[in-house]
Structure formats: structure tokens, C-alpha cells
Amino acid sequence: MARLALALDGPTEDRILADIVEHGHTIVARLVGWNDLLENLDVLGPEVAIVGAGSGTLSAELLSACDERGVRLVALAGSDAERAHASQLGLHEIVDAAAPWAEIEPLVSGGVPVPSRVGDVRPREERTASVVAVWGPSGAPGRSTLAVNLAAEIAAAGHTVALVDADPYGGAIAPSLGLLDEAPGFASACRLAGADALDRAELERIAQRYTAPRAAFNVFTGLVGPSRWPELSRDRVASAIATMRAWVEYVVIDTGFSLERDEELTSDQFAPRRNAATFAALAAADRVVAVGLADPVGLSRLLRGHSELVELVEHERVDVVVNRVRTSALGIDAHGQVRQTLRRFGGLGDATLLPHDSKATDAAILTARTLRDAAPRSPLRTAIRDYAFEALLPTPQPERRRGLTIAALRGRRPAEVSTGRYA
């Protein structure tokens, strides 16, 4: 049973008092506003605070104080405006003020238990996800587009995937997939991780779901504005990613562009670091995808950024991807010019080149879908899928047979295929 502190309007409080007592909970205080609750948190020591979702009973200060003390905060919203206020603060535990206690009780008692997956051979704690961080320099090289579509292709291959928007300069994944972004999901996960309260049940509650035939995946939306970057501290981000590793098979992270060391820019050694989330994601990643634009400016930025990146991440963990390769920006033999530039100025002999495909990307943005759903036969989608299969997935896909695609096999005579002549 839980110790509850209440900060509600009179009618709502009177309606639920009997249910609280009947379920065996203890009410430690009945307060008027968020300021009263904030001042008495340490004295009262509640396990759960149930407050109104309006500005008079819920504030960012109260939310932060509850996180620091491990107090679960539940808001009861009496209107759409109150619900929007609570969501904007980053709170997910929001219930309609007129809802029966049966809907509030699971939040008060710690959430609905989630059964383990049927058919698990090994215990869940022994399985860890592969973390893929997508990084790129300034100039919009296509980090979010690549992260979204890598997540889609990995999910289409039959794996469980979490797509994370960890860009401290403003999230782009939610609008590109048509998802609500009033409450940043990844910031909420980091807050819970900081309070040691993030588990599988919380991850499933916070995550939004991108649904598509045979390619659905979980999404943790990013910051709705750059002012909230202090929520993504390095320790919180690292802890949240570690928890996700035990939940899904792949975690794809869209990171920020800046690799500047914040401590070199400020004399306050205890201030939060804006680029801490990017450094934490890169440190946790099993594979870092460095993406840049295929034009003189984009390649220059990629080469400079790559030299900084390999100081943080082992060279073996970095894959270079060049986006929007086109003759209009590089002249004849654009692919050859990109590879020659990377070899000559960066010593990079192996890179994945993605074609310029504005028609497909425009269709995806217009419909808020992945390339797999909006333009399944586009050259860009094919190139991203091939990279995912060859570099990120552990085993060849069913479409392939020892390096030969089905299309290639169809071109052979039946006798040649059956005898393994081309295997």
C-alpha cells in the first residue's frame, strides 16, 4: 500500500477519498497547490503524489522535485488545456479527472505488470540489444531520415526496435512520422532513469508506436524545444540506453551534430552539458553511422567531423555514409569523385553512398511515413535496406541465399540452382 499526498480540487478529492481508503492507501496530506506540496515533500515523505493537472497544482519545479526524491507523480486532468499543460511538462501519468479509481490504481500501485515474452530461451537480463547511433555534422546531412529508415528496415527483418531522438538541439523524428510530440518521450525516460524508476513497463508506457505492415517499431520522441536540453544529462542518457538494451533487440539513436566539449566553453564545472547526450549515445553505441552530404561543403564538414569523431569512438565502430550523391553537385562520375575525395583527404577507403532521391523523400515527408511505406521501390530505400542487411543485421536475410538474391536465382537454370553450382 502507498503513502499518498493530494493536491486536488474539492469535488475530485471528495470523489476518490473513499476508494483510496478502501484500497488500503494512507493519505499523508491534503494540500492546496503545488507550492505547498513542494515545500512539504521532505517532511511528508509520500510515495505517490496525486495532483490536478492545471498550473495551480502542477509545475516543472514540482515534477523535478518528485523525480529527485523518487516520488511517483500522477495528474488528474479536468480539461484538454490541463492535459496539454501536464504533457508539455513531460509528464505521462495523466488520467481524466472523472475516471474511476480503477484507472488510477495501477499508476498508484506501480503500474500493470508486464509478462515476460513467451518462448524466451535465455533469461532477459542476458540478452542485450545492439545500439546504432546515427551522427552527422552540421548542415542537415540526413541524420533523422537515415535513423528512421534504418529502424524501419531492421524492424521489417523481424527484429524489435526502439528509435530514439536524442538530439539536444531539437527533435525531428516525431513530425517526420506524424507522432505527437507534446511530451518528449526520451526526456521522460531519462527522468525516470535518473530516479532509478525506468523499467520495461515504463518503457512500453512512454514509447509511441509507429505502425506499419510487418515493420512496426517503438519511438521515443525528442525535445519539443532546445530549452529542455538540461534534462538529457550524460548519466541519465546512459542509464536509459542501458535499460532499453534489455527490452528490444536494436536501439537506433538519432544524435546531435556538435562534438564540442562543453566544459571548455564554461567555467562552471557543475553546470549541465548540452552535448552530453550525444557523447553518451556515441559511447554506448556498438555501431556509429557517420552521415554527410555529397557536395563540396558537405564532404568538407564530414571529413573534419570524422577526425573529431574517431577521437571519441574507435575507428572500427564507425561506418561512413554519404547522402544525396548526384551529378548536379559533383559533375560526371559523382560516385567516383566522392570515393576519391574520401580516400585522398580522409584515408577512408570504404563508404556507403546513398543516391539523391527527392521524389521518395518528399513522398515520405508528405505522408509522414518511412520510405519503406511511402516509396518501397525507390533507389534510396533500396540502398538503405542493403546497408542495413550488410552492416547491421547479424545474418543474411531470407531473400538471400549465400550472397545471391532471389532475383539472381531466378535468372539461373533450375539445374544450376539445385546442384549448387552458383552457391
mmCIF file of C-alpha atoms in Angstrom, residues 30-248:
data_model
loop_
_atom_site.group_PDB
_atom_site.id
_atom_site.type_symbol
_atom_site.label_atom_id
_atom_site.label_comp_id
_atom_site.label_asym_id
_atom_site.label_seq_id
_atom_site.Cartn_x
_atom_site.Cartn_y
_atom_site.Cartn_z
ATOM 1 C CA ARG A 30 -4.340 17.122 1.602
ATOM 2 C CA LEU A 31 -2.799 20.311 0.206
ATOM 3 C CA VAL A 32 -3.982 23.275 -1.848
ATOM 4 C CA GLY A 33 -1.354 23.951 -4.541
ATOM 5 C CA TRP A 34 1.927 22.696 -5.952
ATOM 6 C CA ASN A 35 3.962 25.123 -3.866
ATOM 7 C CA ASP A 36 2.572 23.700 -0.608
ATOM 8 C CA LEU A 37 3.310 20.178 -1.762
ATOM 9 C CA LEU A 38 6.821 21.127 -2.875
ATOM 10 C CA GLU A 39 7.663 22.700 0.492
ATOM 11 C CA ASN A 40 6.452 19.635 2.425
ATOM 12 C CA LEU A 41 7.802 16.774 0.288
ATOM 13 C CA ASP A 42 10.728 16.046 2.597
ATOM 14 C CA VAL A 43 8.580 16.289 5.719
ATOM 15 C CA LEU A 44 5.674 14.177 4.450
ATOM 16 C CA GLY A 45 7.716 11.564 2.597
ATOM 17 C CA PRO A 46 4.925 10.433 0.212
ATOM 18 C CA GLU A 47 5.454 7.604 -2.240
ATOM 19 C CA VAL A 48 2.855 8.974 -4.675
ATOM 20 C CA ALA A 49 1.534 12.483 -5.234
ATOM 21 C CA ILE A 50 -1.860 12.860 -6.911
ATOM 22 C CA VAL A 51 -2.371 16.401 -8.167
ATOM 23 C CA GLY A 52 -4.550 18.346 -10.531
ATOM 24 C CA ALA A 53 -3.079 18.802 -13.993
ATOM 25 C CA GLY A 54 -3.623 22.568 -14.000
ATOM 26 C CA SER A 55 -0.921 25.180 -13.466
ATOM 27 C CA GLY A 56 -2.075 25.787 -9.890
ATOM 28 C CA THR A 57 -1.301 22.252 -8.741
ATOM 29 C CA LEU A 58 1.362 21.066 -11.211
ATOM 30 C CA SER A 59 4.616 22.757 -12.186
ATOM 31 C CA ALA A 60 8.043 21.938 -13.574
ATOM 32 C CA GLU A 61 9.550 22.573 -10.140
ATOM 33 C CA LEU A 62 7.256 20.028 -8.520
ATOM 34 C CA LEU A 63 7.935 17.477 -11.256
ATOM 35 C CA SER A 64 11.691 17.881 -10.868
ATOM 36 C CA ALA A 65 11.493 17.625 -7.060
ATOM 37 C CA CYS A 66 9.434 14.434 -7.260
ATOM 38 C CA ASP A 67 11.922 12.929 -9.720
ATOM 39 C CA GLU A 68 14.819 13.684 -7.407
ATOM 40 C CA ARG A 69 13.067 12.020 -4.462
ATOM 41 C CA GLY A 70 11.654 9.059 -6.352
ATOM 42 C CA VAL A 71 8.045 10.168 -5.787
ATOM 43 C CA ARG A 72 5.604 8.983 -8.434
ATOM 44 C CA LEU A 73 3.510 11.905 -9.712
ATOM 45 C CA VAL A 74 0.001 11.331 -11.110
ATOM 46 C CA ALA A 75 -2.025 14.195 -12.607
ATOM 47 C CA LEU A 76 -5.814 14.267 -12.961
ATOM 48 C CA ALA A 77 -6.860 16.423 -15.919
ATOM 49 C CA GLY A 78 -10.273 18.081 -15.926
ATOM 50 C CA SER A 79 -9.946 19.621 -19.392
ATOM 51 C CA ASP A 80 -7.927 19.443 -22.604
ATOM 52 C CA ALA A 81 -5.990 22.538 -21.533
ATOM 53 C CA GLU A 82 -4.930 20.871 -18.279
ATOM 54 C CA ARG A 83 -3.919 17.702 -20.097
ATOM 55 C CA ALA A 84 -1.861 19.743 -22.562
ATOM 56 C CA HIS A 85 -0.167 21.567 -19.657
ATOM 57 C CA ALA A 86 0.856 18.310 -17.991
ATOM 58 C CA SER A 87 2.038 16.797 -21.291
ATOM 59 C CA GLN A 88 4.126 19.857 -22.095
ATOM 60 C CA LEU A 89 5.950 19.459 -18.794
ATOM 61 C CA GLY A 90 6.876 15.914 -19.811
ATOM 62 C CA LEU A 91 4.505 14.023 -17.511
ATOM 63 C CA HIS A 92 2.954 10.820 -18.882
ATOM 64 C CA GLU A 93 0.963 9.756 -15.810
ATOM 65 C CA ILE A 94 -2.153 11.719 -16.782
ATOM 66 C CA VAL A 95 -5.688 10.445 -16.100
ATOM 67 C CA ASP A 96 -9.062 12.053 -16.729
ATOM 68 C CA ALA A 97 -10.332 13.720 -13.573
ATOM 69 C CA ALA A 98 -13.675 11.937 -13.923
ATOM 70 C CA ALA A 99 -12.100 8.497 -14.384
ATOM 71 C CA PRO A 100 -12.996 5.776 -11.874
ATOM 72 C CA TRP A 101 -10.392 4.794 -9.298
ATOM 73 C CA ALA A 102 -9.830 1.523 -11.169
ATOM 74 C CA GLU A 103 -7.949 3.539 -13.827
ATOM 75 C CA ILE A 104 -5.874 5.435 -11.267
ATOM 76 C CA GLU A 105 -4.988 2.485 -9.005
ATOM 77 C CA PRO A 106 -2.463 0.833 -11.403
ATOM 78 C CA LEU A 107 -0.450 4.069 -11.516
ATOM 79 C CA VAL A 108 -0.536 4.450 -7.743
ATOM 80 C CA SER A 109 0.484 0.857 -7.087
ATOM 81 C CA GLY A 110 3.358 0.921 -9.570
ATOM 82 C CA GLY A 111 1.844 0.064 -12.933
ATOM 83 C CA VAL A 112 0.470 -3.032 -14.590
ATOM 84 C CA PRO A 113 2.975 -5.926 -14.541
ATOM 85 C CA VAL A 114 4.182 -6.928 -17.983
ATOM 86 C CA PRO A 115 4.568 -10.668 -18.569
ATOM 87 C CA SER A 116 7.823 -11.980 -19.966
ATOM 88 C CA ARG A 117 7.904 -12.905 -23.637
ATOM 89 C CA VAL A 118 6.706 -16.415 -24.362
ATOM 90 C CA GLY A 119 9.374 -18.624 -25.824
ATOM 91 C CA ASP A 120 12.428 -16.866 -24.409
ATOM 92 C CA VAL A 121 15.275 -19.367 -24.321
ATOM 93 C CA ARG A 122 17.673 -17.277 -22.255
ATOM 94 C CA PRO A 123 16.748 -15.011 -19.332
ATOM 95 C CA ARG A 124 16.051 -11.469 -20.476
ATOM 96 C CA GLU A 125 18.898 -9.980 -18.455
ATOM 97 C CA GLU A 126 21.402 -11.983 -20.513
ATOM 98 C CA ARG A 127 20.201 -10.526 -23.810
ATOM 99 C CA THR A 128 21.373 -7.074 -24.819
ATOM 100 C CA ALA A 129 20.362 -5.022 -27.802
ATOM 101 C CA SER A 130 22.690 -3.742 -30.483
ATOM 102 C CA VAL A 131 22.875 0.064 -30.294
ATOM 103 C CA VAL A 132 23.266 2.024 -33.540
ATOM 104 C CA ALA A 133 23.980 5.757 -33.239
ATOM 105 C CA VAL A 134 23.458 7.942 -36.319
ATOM 106 C CA TRP A 135 25.691 11.013 -36.249
ATOM 107 C CA GLY A 136 26.474 13.712 -38.780
ATOM 108 C CA PRO A 137 27.992 17.199 -38.887
ATOM 109 C CA SER A 138 26.023 20.438 -39.111
ATOM 110 C CA GLY A 139 24.135 21.251 -42.276
ATOM 111 C CA ALA A 140 21.256 18.738 -42.191
ATOM 112 C CA PRO A 141 23.049 15.795 -43.834
ATOM 113 C CA GLY A 142 20.071 13.460 -43.259
ATOM 114 C CA ARG A 143 20.651 12.051 -39.776
ATOM 115 C CA SER A 144 16.965 11.773 -38.879
ATOM 116 C CA THR A 145 15.959 10.402 -42.281
ATOM 117 C CA LEU A 146 18.622 7.717 -42.094
ATOM 118 C CA ALA A 147 17.839 6.816 -38.478
ATOM 119 C CA VAL A 148 14.109 6.488 -39.178
ATOM 120 C CA ASN A 149 14.585 4.285 -42.198
ATOM 121 C CA LEU A 150 17.277 2.108 -40.640
ATOM 122 C CA ALA A 151 14.839 1.424 -37.796
ATOM 123 C CA ALA A 152 12.140 0.551 -40.340
ATOM 124 C CA GLU A 153 14.360 -1.856 -42.284
ATOM 125 C CA ILE A 154 15.613 -3.583 -39.135
ATOM 126 C CA ALA A 155 12.021 -3.963 -37.925
ATOM 127 C CA ALA A 156 10.989 -5.309 -41.331
ATOM 128 C CA ALA A 157 13.652 -8.005 -40.924
ATOM 129 C CA GLY A 158 11.750 -9.300 -37.891
ATOM 130 C CA HIS A 159 13.548 -7.573 -35.012
ATOM 131 C CA THR A 160 12.164 -5.471 -32.175
ATOM 132 C CA VAL A 161 13.427 -1.903 -32.464
ATOM 133 C CA ALA A 162 13.421 1.275 -30.384
ATOM 134 C CA LEU A 163 14.064 4.511 -32.279
ATOM 135 C CA VAL A 164 15.379 7.286 -30.007
ATOM 136 C CA ASP A 165 15.533 11.004 -30.775
ATOM 137 C CA ALA A 166 18.445 12.182 -28.604
ATOM 138 C CA ASP A 167 19.238 15.406 -30.448
ATOM 139 C CA PRO A 168 19.637 18.111 -27.762
ATOM 140 C CA TYR A 169 19.093 20.858 -30.348
ATOM 141 C CA GLY A 170 15.515 19.878 -31.177
ATOM 142 C CA GLY A 171 13.820 16.665 -32.258
ATOM 143 C CA ALA A 172 12.740 15.948 -35.835
ATOM 144 C CA ILE A 173 11.646 12.322 -35.696
ATOM 145 C CA ALA A 174 8.145 12.885 -34.267
ATOM 146 C CA PRO A 175 6.964 15.273 -37.026
ATOM 147 C CA SER A 176 8.571 13.157 -39.737
ATOM 148 C CA LEU A 177 6.499 10.163 -38.583
ATOM 149 C CA GLY A 178 3.319 12.064 -37.731
ATOM 150 C CA LEU A 179 3.597 11.380 -33.985
ATOM 151 C CA LEU A 180 2.561 13.633 -31.117
ATOM 152 C CA ASP A 181 5.490 15.469 -29.553
ATOM 153 C CA GLU A 182 3.908 17.471 -26.735
ATOM 154 C CA ALA A 183 5.649 15.225 -24.208
ATOM 155 C CA PRO A 184 9.210 14.245 -25.229
ATOM 156 C CA GLY A 185 9.397 10.504 -24.675
ATOM 157 C CA PHE A 186 13.172 10.214 -24.395
ATOM 158 C CA ALA A 187 13.369 13.034 -21.856
ATOM 159 C CA SER A 188 10.732 11.229 -19.793
ATOM 160 C CA ALA A 189 12.752 8.007 -19.985
ATOM 161 C CA CYS A 190 15.845 9.883 -18.825
ATOM 162 C CA ARG A 191 13.954 11.440 -15.907
ATOM 163 C CA LEU A 192 12.752 8.036 -14.785
ATOM 164 C CA ALA A 193 16.218 6.564 -15.251
ATOM 165 C CA GLY A 194 17.635 9.324 -13.072
ATOM 166 C CA ALA A 195 15.178 8.328 -10.335
ATOM 167 C CA ASP A 196 16.021 4.632 -10.812
ATOM 168 C CA ALA A 197 12.402 4.029 -11.836
ATOM 169 C CA LEU A 198 12.800 3.070 -15.507
ATOM 170 C CA ASP A 199 11.833 -0.499 -16.332
ATOM 171 C CA ARG A 200 10.185 -2.399 -19.159
ATOM 172 C CA ALA A 201 6.686 -1.431 -18.094
ATOM 173 C CA GLU A 202 7.618 2.251 -18.066
ATOM 174 C CA LEU A 203 9.324 1.990 -21.458
ATOM 175 C CA GLU A 204 6.224 0.468 -23.016
ATOM 176 C CA ARG A 205 4.060 3.162 -21.447
ATOM 177 C CA ILE A 206 6.223 6.062 -22.596
ATOM 178 C CA ALA A 207 7.047 4.857 -26.112
ATOM 179 C CA GLN A 208 4.890 5.773 -29.062
ATOM 180 C CA ARG A 209 4.318 3.178 -31.732
ATOM 181 C CA TYR A 210 4.890 3.633 -35.441
ATOM 182 C CA THR A 211 2.624 1.077 -37.056
ATOM 183 C CA ALA A 212 3.175 -0.434 -40.475
ATOM 184 C CA PRO A 213 2.631 -3.878 -42.010
ATOM 185 C CA ARG A 214 5.466 -6.119 -40.784
ATOM 186 C CA ALA A 215 7.627 -3.115 -39.818
ATOM 187 C CA ALA A 216 6.300 -1.525 -36.626
ATOM 188 C CA PHE A 217 8.715 -0.105 -34.070
ATOM 189 C CA ASN A 218 8.791 1.924 -30.866
ATOM 190 C CA VAL A 219 9.659 5.619 -30.916
ATOM 191 C CA PHE A 220 10.946 7.833 -28.113
ATOM 192 C CA THR A 221 10.292 11.352 -29.335
ATOM 193 C CA GLY A 222 12.766 14.186 -28.873
ATOM 194 C CA LEU A 223 12.747 17.591 -27.272
ATOM 195 C CA VAL A 224 9.988 19.940 -28.385
ATOM 196 C CA GLY A 225 12.319 22.905 -27.859
ATOM 197 C CA PRO A 226 16.020 23.499 -27.277
ATOM 198 C CA SER A 227 15.379 24.963 -23.812
ATOM 199 C CA ARG A 228 14.857 21.497 -22.297
ATOM 200 C CA TRP A 229 18.281 20.057 -23.112
ATOM 201 C CA PRO A 230 19.413 20.021 -19.432
ATOM 202 C CA GLU A 231 17.061 17.041 -18.920
ATOM 203 C CA LEU A 232 19.357 14.887 -21.084
ATOM 204 C CA SER A 233 22.325 14.559 -18.759
ATOM 205 C CA ARG A 234 25.052 12.060 -19.623
ATOM 206 C CA ASP A 235 24.342 9.694 -16.737
ATOM 207 C CA ARG A 236 20.588 9.712 -17.381
ATOM 208 C CA VAL A 237 21.024 9.058 -21.101
ATOM 209 C CA ALA A 238 23.491 6.226 -20.469
ATOM 210 C CA SER A 239 21.157 4.655 -17.912
ATOM 211 C CA ALA A 240 18.127 4.935 -20.218
ATOM 212 C CA ILE A 241 20.013 3.311 -23.117
ATOM 213 C CA ALA A 242 21.206 0.509 -20.838
ATOM 214 C CA THR A 243 17.608 -0.225 -19.816
ATOM 215 C CA MET A 244 16.479 -0.246 -23.453
ATOM 216 C CA ARG A 245 19.182 -2.800 -24.263
ATOM 217 C CA ALA A 246 17.327 -5.349 -22.152
ATOM 218 C CA TRP A 247 13.965 -4.503 -23.730
ATOM 219 C CA VAL A 248 14.435 -4.707 -27.521
#
